[in-house]
Short mmCIF file of C-alpha atoms and ligand atoms in Angstrom, two decimals:
data_model
loop_
_atom_site.label_atom_id
_atom_site.label_comp_id
_atom_site.label_asym_id
_atom_site.label_seq_id
_atom_site.Cartn_x
_atom_site.Cartn_y
_atom_site.Cartn_z
CA MET A 1 -11.62 -15.47 14.04
CA SER A 2 -14.59 -13.14 13.57
CA ASP A 3 -12.94 -9.97 14.88
CA PRO A 4 -9.24 -10.12 14.05
CA LEU A 5 -8.44 -7.21 16.36
CA THR A 6 -9.62 -9.04 19.49
CA PRO A 7 -7.19 -11.36 21.32
CA THR A 8 -6.15 -14.18 19.04
CA PRO A 9 -5.84 -17.90 19.67
CA GLN A 10 -2.49 -18.99 21.05
CA THR A 11 -0.47 -21.48 19.10
CA THR A 12 -0.05 -24.98 20.48
CA SER A 13 3.52 -25.11 19.20
CA PRO A 14 5.36 -21.86 20.01
CA MET A 15 8.39 -21.25 17.81
CA ARG A 16 11.44 -18.99 17.86
CA ILE A 17 10.98 -16.52 15.05
CA THR A 18 12.98 -13.58 13.78
CA VAL A 19 11.65 -10.87 11.50
CA ILE A 20 14.37 -9.06 9.55
CA GLY A 21 13.34 -5.56 8.48
CA THR A 22 10.84 -3.78 10.72
CA GLY A 23 9.24 -1.41 8.25
CA TYR A 24 5.59 -1.50 7.50
CA LEU A 25 5.37 -5.20 6.72
CA GLY A 26 7.99 -6.48 9.16
CA ALA A 27 6.83 -4.55 12.23
CA THR A 28 3.27 -5.74 11.71
CA HIS A 29 4.42 -9.32 11.09
CA ALA A 30 6.61 -9.36 14.21
CA VAL A 31 3.79 -8.05 16.40
CA CYS A 32 1.26 -10.50 14.98
CA MET A 33 3.58 -13.51 15.31
CA ALA A 34 4.04 -12.66 19.00
CA LEU A 35 0.28 -12.32 19.39
CA LEU A 36 -0.07 -15.81 17.96
CA GLY A 37 2.09 -17.08 20.85
CA HIS A 38 5.56 -17.30 19.25
CA SER A 39 8.79 -15.88 20.70
CA VAL A 40 9.80 -13.16 18.28
CA LEU A 41 12.89 -11.06 17.68
CA GLY A 42 12.43 -8.06 15.38
CA VAL A 43 15.65 -6.96 13.67
CA ASP A 44 16.54 -3.81 11.76
CA VAL A 45 19.71 -1.94 10.79
CA ASP A 46 18.11 1.35 11.91
CA PRO A 47 18.69 1.79 15.67
CA THR A 48 16.15 4.65 15.92
CA LYS A 49 13.39 2.44 14.56
CA ILE A 50 14.36 -0.43 16.87
CA GLU A 51 14.44 1.84 19.91
CA ALA A 52 11.03 3.27 19.09
CA LEU A 53 9.46 -0.16 18.60
CA ALA A 54 11.08 -1.52 21.78
CA ASN A 55 9.49 1.43 23.61
CA GLY A 56 6.07 0.68 22.19
CA GLN A 57 6.07 3.39 19.50
CA VAL A 58 5.14 2.57 15.91
CA PRO A 59 7.21 4.83 13.61
CA PHE A 60 4.40 5.13 11.01
CA PHE A 61 0.62 5.57 11.03
CA GLU A 62 -1.30 2.30 11.12
CA PRO A 63 -4.65 2.10 12.89
CA GLY A 64 -4.69 -0.53 15.65
CA LEU A 65 -1.00 -1.41 15.46
CA PRO A 66 0.23 0.70 18.44
CA GLN A 67 -2.19 -1.10 20.79
CA LYS A 68 -1.18 -4.49 19.42
CA LEU A 69 2.52 -3.63 19.74
CA ARG A 70 2.01 -2.79 23.41
CA GLU A 71 0.07 -6.00 23.94
CA ALA A 72 2.85 -8.04 22.31
CA LEU A 73 5.60 -6.29 24.32
CA ASP A 74 3.64 -6.83 27.54
CA SER A 75 3.39 -10.56 26.78
CA GLY A 76 7.20 -10.75 27.01
CA ARG A 77 7.28 -12.63 23.68
CA LEU A 78 8.44 -9.74 21.49
CA ARG A 79 11.88 -8.09 21.55
CA PHE A 80 13.78 -5.90 19.11
CA THR A 81 17.47 -5.72 18.25
CA THR A 82 19.97 -4.48 15.67
CA ASP A 83 22.19 -7.51 16.35
CA LEU A 84 22.13 -9.97 13.46
CA ASP A 85 24.38 -12.44 15.34
CA LEU A 86 21.74 -12.65 18.03
CA ALA A 87 19.06 -13.18 15.41
CA ALA A 88 20.98 -15.99 13.72
CA GLU A 89 21.48 -17.71 17.06
CA PHE A 90 17.88 -17.18 18.22
CA GLY A 91 15.66 -18.11 15.32
CA ASP A 92 14.40 -21.40 13.94
CA VAL A 93 12.35 -19.57 11.31
CA HIS A 94 13.56 -16.23 9.94
CA PHE A 95 11.18 -14.00 7.99
CA ILE A 96 12.88 -11.50 5.68
CA CYS A 97 10.69 -8.43 5.23
CA VAL A 98 13.01 -5.81 3.74
CA GLY A 99 11.90 -3.55 0.88
CA THR A 100 12.28 -3.93 -2.88
CA PRO A 101 11.89 -0.34 -4.10
CA GLN A 102 12.05 0.62 -7.78
CA SER A 103 15.64 1.00 -8.99
CA ALA A 104 16.82 4.49 -9.83
CA GLY A 105 16.61 4.97 -13.59
CA SER A 106 14.96 1.60 -14.30
CA ASP A 107 11.67 -0.23 -13.83
CA ALA A 108 13.44 -3.16 -12.19
CA ALA A 109 13.15 -3.89 -8.48
CA ASN A 110 16.18 -2.93 -6.45
CA MET A 111 17.24 -6.25 -4.91
CA ARG A 112 20.12 -4.92 -2.85
CA TYR A 113 18.37 -5.02 0.52
CA VAL A 114 16.90 -8.49 0.03
CA ASP A 115 20.17 -9.93 -1.22
CA GLU A 116 22.10 -8.40 1.66
CA ALA A 117 19.63 -9.51 4.32
CA PHE A 118 19.63 -13.15 3.14
CA THR A 119 23.39 -13.28 2.71
CA GLU A 120 24.33 -11.57 5.98
CA LEU A 121 21.98 -13.74 7.97
CA ALA A 122 22.93 -16.99 6.23
CA GLN A 123 26.62 -16.37 6.92
CA ARG A 124 25.83 -16.37 10.65
CA ILE A 125 23.53 -19.41 10.84
CA THR A 126 25.20 -22.59 12.04
CA ARG A 127 22.28 -25.03 12.38
CA ARG A 128 19.16 -26.20 10.68
CA ALA A 129 16.80 -23.26 10.04
CA LEU A 130 14.29 -21.90 7.56
CA LEU A 131 14.71 -18.56 5.81
CA VAL A 132 11.34 -17.26 4.60
CA GLY A 133 11.12 -14.42 2.08
CA LYS A 134 8.09 -12.14 2.37
CA SER A 135 9.26 -9.27 0.18
CA THR A 136 7.77 -8.80 -3.30
CA VAL A 137 10.49 -9.98 -5.67
CA PRO A 138 11.16 -10.80 -9.34
CA ILE A 139 10.31 -14.39 -10.22
CA GLY A 140 13.38 -16.58 -9.85
CA THR A 141 14.73 -14.75 -6.80
CA ALA A 142 14.04 -17.58 -4.34
CA GLU A 143 15.83 -20.12 -6.51
CA ARG A 144 18.80 -17.79 -6.94
CA LEU A 145 18.96 -17.07 -3.21
CA THR A 146 18.69 -20.74 -2.24
CA GLU A 147 21.92 -21.45 -4.06
CA ARG A 148 23.57 -18.40 -2.52
CA VAL A 149 22.57 -18.92 1.13
CA GLN A 150 23.49 -22.60 1.10
CA ARG A 151 26.89 -21.66 -0.35
CA VAL A 152 27.71 -18.96 2.21
CA SER A 153 26.18 -20.51 5.35
CA PRO A 154 28.10 -22.76 7.76
CA ALA A 155 24.82 -24.73 7.92
CA GLY A 156 25.04 -25.49 4.17
CA THR A 157 22.02 -27.37 2.86
CA GLU A 158 20.60 -27.55 6.41
CA LEU A 159 19.54 -24.00 5.73
CA GLU A 160 16.37 -24.04 3.64
CA LEU A 161 14.49 -21.28 1.92
CA ALA A 162 10.77 -20.71 1.45
CA TRP A 163 8.63 -17.91 0.06
CA ASN A 164 5.52 -16.71 1.85
CA PRO A 165 4.06 -13.68 0.08
CA GLU A 166 2.19 -11.08 2.07
CA PHE A 167 -1.03 -9.46 0.90
CA LEU A 168 -1.65 -6.92 3.65
CA ARG A 169 -3.05 -3.51 2.85
CA GLU A 170 -1.86 -0.43 4.65
CA GLY A 171 -4.60 0.76 6.96
CA PHE A 172 -5.72 -2.85 7.56
CA ALA A 173 -2.32 -4.36 8.31
CA VAL A 174 -3.16 -6.15 11.57
CA ALA A 175 -6.47 -7.57 10.36
CA ASP A 176 -4.96 -8.68 7.04
CA THR A 177 -2.11 -10.45 8.85
CA LEU A 178 -4.19 -12.22 11.50
CA ALA A 179 -7.16 -12.99 9.27
CA PRO A 180 -5.81 -13.18 5.71
CA ASP A 181 -7.96 -14.19 2.73
CA ARG A 182 -5.45 -16.96 2.07
CA LEU A 183 -1.96 -18.14 2.93
CA VAL A 184 0.56 -19.12 0.27
CA PHE A 185 3.56 -21.29 1.14
CA GLY A 186 6.23 -21.54 -1.55
CA VAL A 187 8.38 -24.47 -0.46
CA ASP A 188 11.01 -26.89 -1.69
CA SER A 189 10.53 -29.58 0.96
CA ASP A 190 7.95 -31.06 3.28
CA TRP A 191 10.02 -29.94 6.29
CA ALA A 192 9.73 -26.31 5.12
CA ARG A 193 5.96 -26.72 4.70
CA GLN A 194 5.68 -28.16 8.20
CA GLN A 195 7.62 -25.24 9.69
CA LEU A 196 5.33 -22.71 8.05
CA ALA A 197 2.25 -24.69 9.03
CA ALA A 198 3.43 -24.60 12.66
CA VAL A 199 4.01 -20.84 12.49
CA TYR A 200 0.53 -20.18 11.10
CA GLN A 201 -1.26 -22.95 12.99
CA PRO A 202 -3.76 -20.66 14.81
CA ILE A 203 -4.67 -18.96 11.53
CA LEU A 204 -4.96 -22.23 9.60
CA ALA A 205 -7.13 -23.59 12.43
CA THR A 206 -9.76 -20.99 11.57
CA GLY A 207 -10.16 -22.49 8.10
CA THR A 208 -8.04 -19.96 6.19
CA PRO A 209 -7.41 -21.33 2.68
CA LEU A 210 -3.83 -22.51 2.14
CA VAL A 211 -2.07 -22.88 -1.19
CA VAL A 212 1.16 -24.85 -1.05
CA ALA A 213 3.21 -24.15 -4.14
CA ASP A 214 6.68 -24.22 -5.64
CA LEU A 215 8.92 -21.20 -5.09
CA ALA A 216 8.34 -19.57 -8.49
CA THR A 217 4.55 -19.81 -8.25
CA SER A 218 4.57 -18.25 -4.80
CA GLU A 219 6.60 -15.32 -6.08
CA LEU A 220 4.28 -14.96 -9.04
CA VAL A 221 1.10 -15.03 -6.90
CA LYS A 222 2.09 -11.78 -5.29
CA VAL A 223 2.92 -9.79 -8.43
CA ALA A 224 -0.04 -11.28 -10.27
CA ALA A 225 -2.40 -10.21 -7.47
CA ASN A 226 -1.12 -6.65 -7.44
CA SER A 227 -1.17 -6.54 -11.25
CA PHE A 228 -4.78 -7.67 -11.29
CA LEU A 229 -5.79 -5.04 -8.74
CA ALA A 230 -3.97 -2.30 -10.66
CA THR A 231 -5.58 -3.47 -13.90
CA LYS A 232 -9.05 -3.35 -12.37
CA ILE A 233 -8.52 0.22 -11.19
CA SER A 234 -7.09 1.31 -14.53
CA PHE A 235 -9.93 -0.43 -16.37
CA ILE A 236 -12.55 1.73 -14.69
CA ASN A 237 -10.36 4.80 -15.10
CA ALA A 238 -10.01 4.04 -18.82
CA MET A 239 -13.82 3.93 -18.93
CA ALA A 240 -13.76 7.34 -17.21
CA GLU A 241 -11.78 8.69 -20.15
CA VAL A 242 -14.41 7.34 -22.53
CA CYS A 243 -17.12 8.86 -20.35
CA GLU A 244 -15.44 12.25 -20.54
CA ALA A 245 -15.54 12.09 -24.35
CA THR A 246 -19.18 11.04 -24.48
CA GLY A 247 -20.98 12.69 -21.57
CA ALA A 248 -21.50 9.36 -19.84
CA ASP A 249 -21.08 9.02 -16.08
CA VAL A 250 -18.38 6.62 -14.84
CA GLY A 251 -19.87 6.56 -11.32
CA LEU A 252 -23.11 5.14 -12.60
CA LEU A 253 -21.23 2.86 -14.96
CA ALA A 254 -19.16 1.42 -12.08
CA THR A 255 -22.30 0.89 -10.01
CA ALA A 256 -24.02 -0.92 -12.86
CA LEU A 257 -20.95 -3.10 -13.53
CA SER A 258 -20.51 -3.93 -9.86
CA HIS A 259 -23.89 -5.67 -9.67
CA ASP A 260 -22.51 -8.36 -11.97
CA THR A 261 -21.09 -10.73 -9.35
CA ARG A 262 -18.48 -11.91 -11.85
CA ILE A 263 -17.08 -8.37 -11.89
CA GLY A 264 -17.83 -7.12 -8.37
CA GLY A 265 -17.47 -3.62 -7.04
CA ARG A 266 -14.20 -3.79 -5.10
CA PHE A 267 -11.24 -1.97 -6.67
CA LEU A 268 -13.61 -0.51 -9.22
CA GLN A 269 -13.66 2.93 -7.65
CA PRO A 270 -12.86 5.49 -10.37
CA GLY A 271 -10.82 8.60 -9.71
CA LEU A 272 -7.25 9.67 -9.38
CA GLY A 273 -5.96 6.11 -9.51
CA PHE A 274 -3.47 4.04 -7.60
CA GLY A 275 -0.24 4.95 -5.88
CA GLY A 276 1.74 3.85 -2.87
CA GLY A 277 4.85 1.79 -2.29
CA CYS A 278 3.47 -1.37 -3.95
CA LEU A 279 1.12 -1.34 -6.93
CA PRO A 280 3.01 1.14 -9.18
CA LYS A 281 6.50 -0.29 -8.67
CA ASP A 282 5.27 -3.90 -8.67
CA ILE A 283 3.64 -3.70 -12.10
CA ARG A 284 6.72 -1.99 -13.52
CA ALA A 285 9.09 -4.56 -12.01
CA PHE A 286 6.87 -7.40 -13.26
CA ALA A 287 6.85 -6.04 -16.82
CA HIS A 288 10.60 -5.61 -16.62
CA ARG A 289 11.15 -9.15 -15.34
CA ALA A 290 8.79 -10.59 -17.96
CA ASP A 291 10.91 -8.90 -20.66
CA GLU A 292 14.02 -10.53 -19.19
CA LEU A 293 12.28 -13.91 -19.24
CA GLY A 294 11.28 -13.46 -22.89
CA VAL A 295 7.56 -13.20 -22.11
CA GLY A 296 7.29 -9.44 -22.13
CA GLN A 297 4.39 -9.51 -24.58
CA ALA A 298 2.25 -11.48 -22.12
CA VAL A 299 2.16 -8.55 -19.70
CA ALA A 300 2.72 -5.67 -22.10
CA PHE A 301 -0.74 -4.42 -21.08
CA LEU A 302 0.69 -3.52 -17.68
CA ARG A 303 2.52 -0.59 -19.28
CA GLU A 304 -0.85 0.68 -20.51
CA VAL A 305 -2.31 0.13 -17.03
CA ASP A 306 0.48 2.37 -15.74
CA SER A 307 -0.10 5.02 -18.45
CA ILE A 308 -3.85 5.18 -17.82
CA ASN A 309 -3.09 5.65 -14.15
CA ILE A 310 -0.63 8.49 -14.72
CA ARG A 311 -3.01 10.22 -17.19
CA ARG A 312 -5.64 10.53 -14.41
CA ARG A 313 -3.27 12.77 -12.48
CA ARG A 314 -2.77 15.11 -15.43
CA ARG A 315 -6.50 15.15 -16.12
CA THR A 316 -7.16 16.22 -12.52
CA VAL A 317 -4.78 19.14 -13.02
CA ASP A 318 -6.73 20.01 -16.21
CA LEU A 319 -10.00 20.10 -14.27
CA VAL A 320 -8.55 22.36 -11.59
CA ARG A 321 -7.09 24.66 -14.25
CA GLU A 322 -10.43 24.83 -16.09
CA MET A 323 -12.11 25.83 -12.83
CA ALA A 324 -9.44 28.44 -12.18
CA ASP A 325 -10.47 30.32 -15.33
CA ASP A 326 -7.93 28.41 -17.44
CA ASP A 327 -4.94 29.88 -15.68
CA LEU A 328 -3.38 28.54 -12.50
CA ALA A 329 -0.79 31.30 -12.05
CA GLY A 330 -1.34 33.03 -8.73
CA LYS A 331 -4.49 31.06 -7.91
CA ARG A 332 -4.98 29.69 -4.40
CA ILE A 333 -5.63 25.98 -4.47
CA ALA A 334 -6.59 23.98 -1.38
CA ALA A 335 -5.32 20.43 -1.86
CA LEU A 336 -7.16 18.05 0.48
CA GLY A 337 -5.02 14.98 1.01
CA ALA A 338 -1.41 13.99 0.40
CA ALA A 339 -1.30 10.30 1.39
CA PHE A 340 -1.70 7.72 -1.38
CA LYS A 341 -4.93 6.60 0.29
CA PRO A 342 -6.88 7.35 3.46
CA ASN A 343 -5.86 5.91 6.86
CA SER A 344 -2.21 6.07 5.88
CA ASP A 345 0.62 8.58 6.21
CA ASP A 346 2.45 7.01 3.27
CA VAL A 347 3.22 9.41 0.42
CA ARG A 348 5.26 7.07 -1.76
CA ASP A 349 4.14 7.60 -5.36
CA ALA A 350 1.05 9.35 -4.00
CA PRO A 351 -1.27 10.60 -6.76
CA ALA A 352 -2.39 13.40 -4.41
CA LEU A 353 1.07 14.84 -3.97
CA ASP A 354 1.85 14.47 -7.64
CA VAL A 355 -1.20 16.57 -8.52
CA ALA A 356 -0.29 19.18 -5.89
CA ARG A 357 3.22 19.36 -7.33
CA MET A 358 1.95 19.81 -10.90
CA LEU A 359 -0.42 22.59 -9.79
CA TYR A 360 2.48 24.30 -8.04
CA LEU A 361 4.65 24.02 -11.14
CA GLU A 362 1.95 25.88 -13.11
CA GLY A 363 2.24 28.80 -10.71
CA ALA A 364 -0.61 28.09 -8.29
CA THR A 365 -0.23 28.71 -4.57
CA VAL A 366 -0.98 25.24 -3.29
CA THR A 367 -1.86 24.61 0.35
CA VAL A 368 -1.91 20.96 1.28
CA TYR A 369 -3.75 19.50 4.23
CA ASP A 370 -3.67 15.82 5.13
CA PRO A 371 -4.79 14.54 8.56
CA GLU A 372 -1.71 12.31 8.91
CA ALA A 373 0.70 12.74 6.00
CA ASN A 374 1.70 16.42 6.13
CA GLY A 375 5.04 15.58 7.76
CA ASN A 376 6.04 12.96 5.19
CA ALA A 377 4.77 15.13 2.33
CA HIS A 378 6.82 18.07 3.52
CA LEU A 379 9.97 15.95 3.41
CA VAL A 380 9.32 15.12 -0.26
CA TYR A 381 8.01 18.50 -1.45
CA PRO A 382 9.10 21.25 0.93
CA ASP A 383 8.06 23.95 -1.57
CA LEU A 384 4.33 23.38 -1.11
CA ASN A 385 2.47 25.09 1.74
CA TYR A 386 1.16 22.82 4.47
CA ALA A 387 -1.77 23.72 6.68
CA ASP A 388 -2.20 22.30 10.18
CA GLY A 389 -5.94 22.13 9.78
CA LEU A 390 -8.65 22.06 7.20
CA ILE A 391 -9.92 25.58 7.86
CA GLU A 392 -6.49 27.08 7.29
CA ALA A 393 -6.14 25.11 4.04
CA VAL A 394 -9.41 26.15 2.44
CA THR A 395 -9.76 29.75 3.62
CA GLY A 396 -9.68 32.05 0.61
CA ALA A 397 -9.25 29.20 -1.90
CA ASP A 398 -10.08 29.78 -5.55
CA VAL A 399 -10.51 26.04 -6.06
CA VAL A 400 -10.68 23.14 -3.59
CA VAL A 401 -9.42 19.80 -4.91
CA LEU A 402 -10.07 16.59 -3.03
CA LEU A 403 -7.19 14.20 -3.63
CA THR A 404 -7.35 11.58 -0.82
CA GLU A 405 -10.76 10.48 0.42
CA TRP A 406 -10.29 10.75 4.20
CA GLN A 407 -13.55 10.48 6.12
CA GLU A 408 -12.95 14.01 7.44
CA PHE A 409 -13.28 15.30 3.87
CA ARG A 410 -16.31 13.16 3.03
CA ASP A 411 -18.04 14.55 6.13
CA LEU A 412 -17.52 18.21 5.22
CA ASP A 413 -20.61 20.36 5.19
CA PRO A 414 -20.71 22.18 1.84
CA ALA A 415 -22.51 25.16 3.37
CA ASP A 416 -19.85 25.62 6.09
CA LEU A 417 -17.06 25.05 3.61
CA GLY A 418 -18.62 27.57 1.24
CA ARG A 419 -18.31 30.33 3.81
CA LEU A 420 -14.52 29.87 3.98
CA VAL A 421 -13.51 29.73 0.32
CA LYS A 422 -13.22 32.58 -2.17
CA HIS A 423 -15.07 30.68 -4.90
CA ARG A 424 -17.35 27.68 -4.41
CA ARG A 425 -15.48 25.49 -6.87
CA VAL A 426 -14.44 21.94 -6.08
CA VAL A 427 -12.78 19.15 -8.03
CA ASP A 428 -13.60 15.76 -6.54
CA GLY A 429 -10.63 13.61 -7.52
CA ARG A 430 -11.93 10.58 -5.64
CA HIS A 431 -15.71 10.51 -6.25
CA ALA A 432 -16.09 10.95 -2.51
CA LEU A 433 -18.39 13.97 -2.21
CA ASP A 434 -22.16 14.22 -2.34
CA VAL A 435 -22.30 16.15 -5.58
CA ASP A 436 -26.02 16.97 -5.32
CA ASN A 437 -25.56 18.46 -1.87
CA TYR A 438 -22.61 20.55 -3.03
CA ARG A 439 -24.53 21.83 -6.05
CA ALA A 440 -27.54 22.60 -3.87
CA ASN A 441 -25.21 24.78 -1.80
CA GLY A 442 -24.03 26.77 -4.77
CA TRP A 443 -20.88 24.88 -5.60
CA GLU A 444 -19.55 24.20 -9.08
CA VAL A 445 -18.36 20.58 -8.98
CA ARG A 446 -16.13 18.74 -11.43
CA SER A 447 -15.03 15.16 -11.13
CA LEU A 448 -13.15 12.72 -13.33
CA GLY A 449 -15.35 10.82 -15.73
CA ARG A 450 -18.59 12.56 -14.81
CA PRO A 451 -20.46 15.12 -16.86
CA ASN A 452 -20.71 18.64 -15.41
CA HIS A 453 -24.42 18.23 -14.79
CA PRO A 454 -24.95 14.53 -14.13
CA VAL A 455 -28.23 12.82 -13.47
CA SER A 456 -28.31 12.68 -9.67
CA ASN A 457 -27.87 9.26 -8.12
CA ALA A 458 -31.32 9.48 -6.61
CA VAL A 459 -32.92 9.96 -10.02
CA ALA A 460 -30.68 7.38 -11.62
CA GLN A 461 -31.50 4.78 -9.01
CA GLY A 462 -35.18 5.65 -8.91
C1 UGA B 501 -1.70 -3.21 -2.04
C2 UGA B 501 -2.56 -4.47 -2.14
O1 UGA B 501 -3.93 -4.14 -2.05
C3 UGA B 501 -2.21 -5.45 -1.01
O2 UGA B 501 -2.92 -6.64 -1.18
C4 UGA B 501 -0.70 -5.74 -1.08
O3 UGA B 501 -0.29 -6.60 -0.03
C5 UGA B 501 0.07 -4.45 -0.96
O4 UGA B 501 -0.32 -3.56 -2.03
C6 UGA B 501 1.53 -4.77 -1.07
O5 UGA B 501 1.97 -5.20 -2.13
O6 UGA B 501 2.23 -4.69 -0.04
P1 UGA B 501 -1.83 -1.01 -0.51
O7 UGA B 501 -0.66 -0.52 -1.33
O8 UGA B 501 -1.80 -0.87 0.97
O9 UGA B 501 -2.05 -2.58 -0.81
O10 UGA B 501 -3.09 -0.20 -1.01
P2 UGA B 501 -4.49 -0.52 -1.74
O11 UGA B 501 -5.56 -0.53 -0.75
O12 UGA B 501 -4.35 -1.69 -2.63
O13 UGA B 501 -4.65 0.79 -2.64
C7 UGA B 501 -3.70 1.08 -3.67
C8 UGA B 501 -4.08 2.33 -4.41
O14 UGA B 501 -5.20 2.09 -5.26
C9 UGA B 501 -4.47 3.53 -3.54
O15 UGA B 501 -3.80 4.68 -4.05
C10 UGA B 501 -5.96 3.64 -3.70
O16 UGA B 501 -6.40 4.96 -3.57
C11 UGA B 501 -6.15 3.13 -5.13
N1 UGA B 501 -7.49 2.56 -5.41
C12 UGA B 501 -7.92 1.46 -4.76
C13 UGA B 501 -8.28 3.15 -6.38
O17 UGA B 501 -7.91 4.15 -7.01
N2 UGA B 501 -9.51 2.60 -6.67
C14 UGA B 501 -9.96 1.50 -6.03
O18 UGA B 501 -11.08 1.06 -6.33
C15 UGA B 501 -9.15 0.91 -5.04
#
């Protein structure tokens, strides 16, 4: 499958699939399963969401997904409902894709939605079927739920449970689902493995690596992967802290490290660090669960990974303050970006919004502009100003701070931008700007982990 966004191979063994929970992960999964040729029923408790999806509208920003949703609806293989009875009757394989957010007042994952979804569905299933968890969960959940669903279901032990972790990234959801780096099946029986193999047959046929594992390993794969990614980001950001104390340049350091193929350059991008609905809460929940299991020391470093990440946000505020003559009160700050990363409207645990909030709390007048996330950001922090366009955001700014590296911001012309602001001062929180070009146009530039007057990349590479 060279281009995962072009029409995909049809399965030779169509199945009846339900997808419970049509948020980010579930909606994408339901659409992609229908594209693979299966008959799919997407289920959610939220009637507004279901109505939107049934009408071909994706209730969040995800490039490519609206077109694929329409394609799947047009095929007649994808339907949506709020009726769990219908789902129980319809499906042979049920994917549970509900969220596991961080619990209020604790690092633990909130398991309420997962537990409810499995239990409610199991109570309605009367024949042999497979329940497949996709949510990111504490290790041991699948074993615990197996006992529970078999106890409450009229189907008893005919109802089996498997775990099939999902590794999709927001912004690349369709491609990551249809052409994943690998598939992981956590199963208790050969029948369960066969069911999953039939579901994913067109993807497996392209040579996608498959790891068949026990339930606990499959749960662990997911949290271990996210922990590794978070650790890699915090590693380079820890080096940025060292750079700041020594005058070294973390951008050049990352480039030099990335040429070592054992290290590689992906997820080694220094800056404001990680956020979103997954990495931050997953490493906290993992550390919490490891404590419960008596192996807390093994992953104690994850708390430091978290701390390094949070420190980057405060350091960005420091840089903006320094540029604003050491006092943020009354200063106009243009905050470019609110989403936790580009090509997303997701502001959950977004470093960008956190920085904007901290600047506001120090008395700055903060105007936020994000190409897609203004609406969601406004719901979380209504006190910040939101601009409909870039020009409105930056006009008259004392300091511009780039917080999410949207292409629109990378492409800015420093000369044009300079004519709009009050002072040509920019903090590049994402190492996304051409610093030499900005300086050549009279800008003062500060960025995390780089000296104020770095050797230009051209010289360094020469
Ligand atoms: C992450 C994982 O990458 C997916 O594999 C996983 O399936 C998903 O979580 C999940 O658990 O559902 P996602 O949250 O969409 O995906 O975002 P990433 O692309 O991983 O980025 C996470 C954060 O790290 C962003 O805030 C991004 O700006 C930051 N980041 C990423 C860096 O600061 N530096 C980098 O080099 C890379």
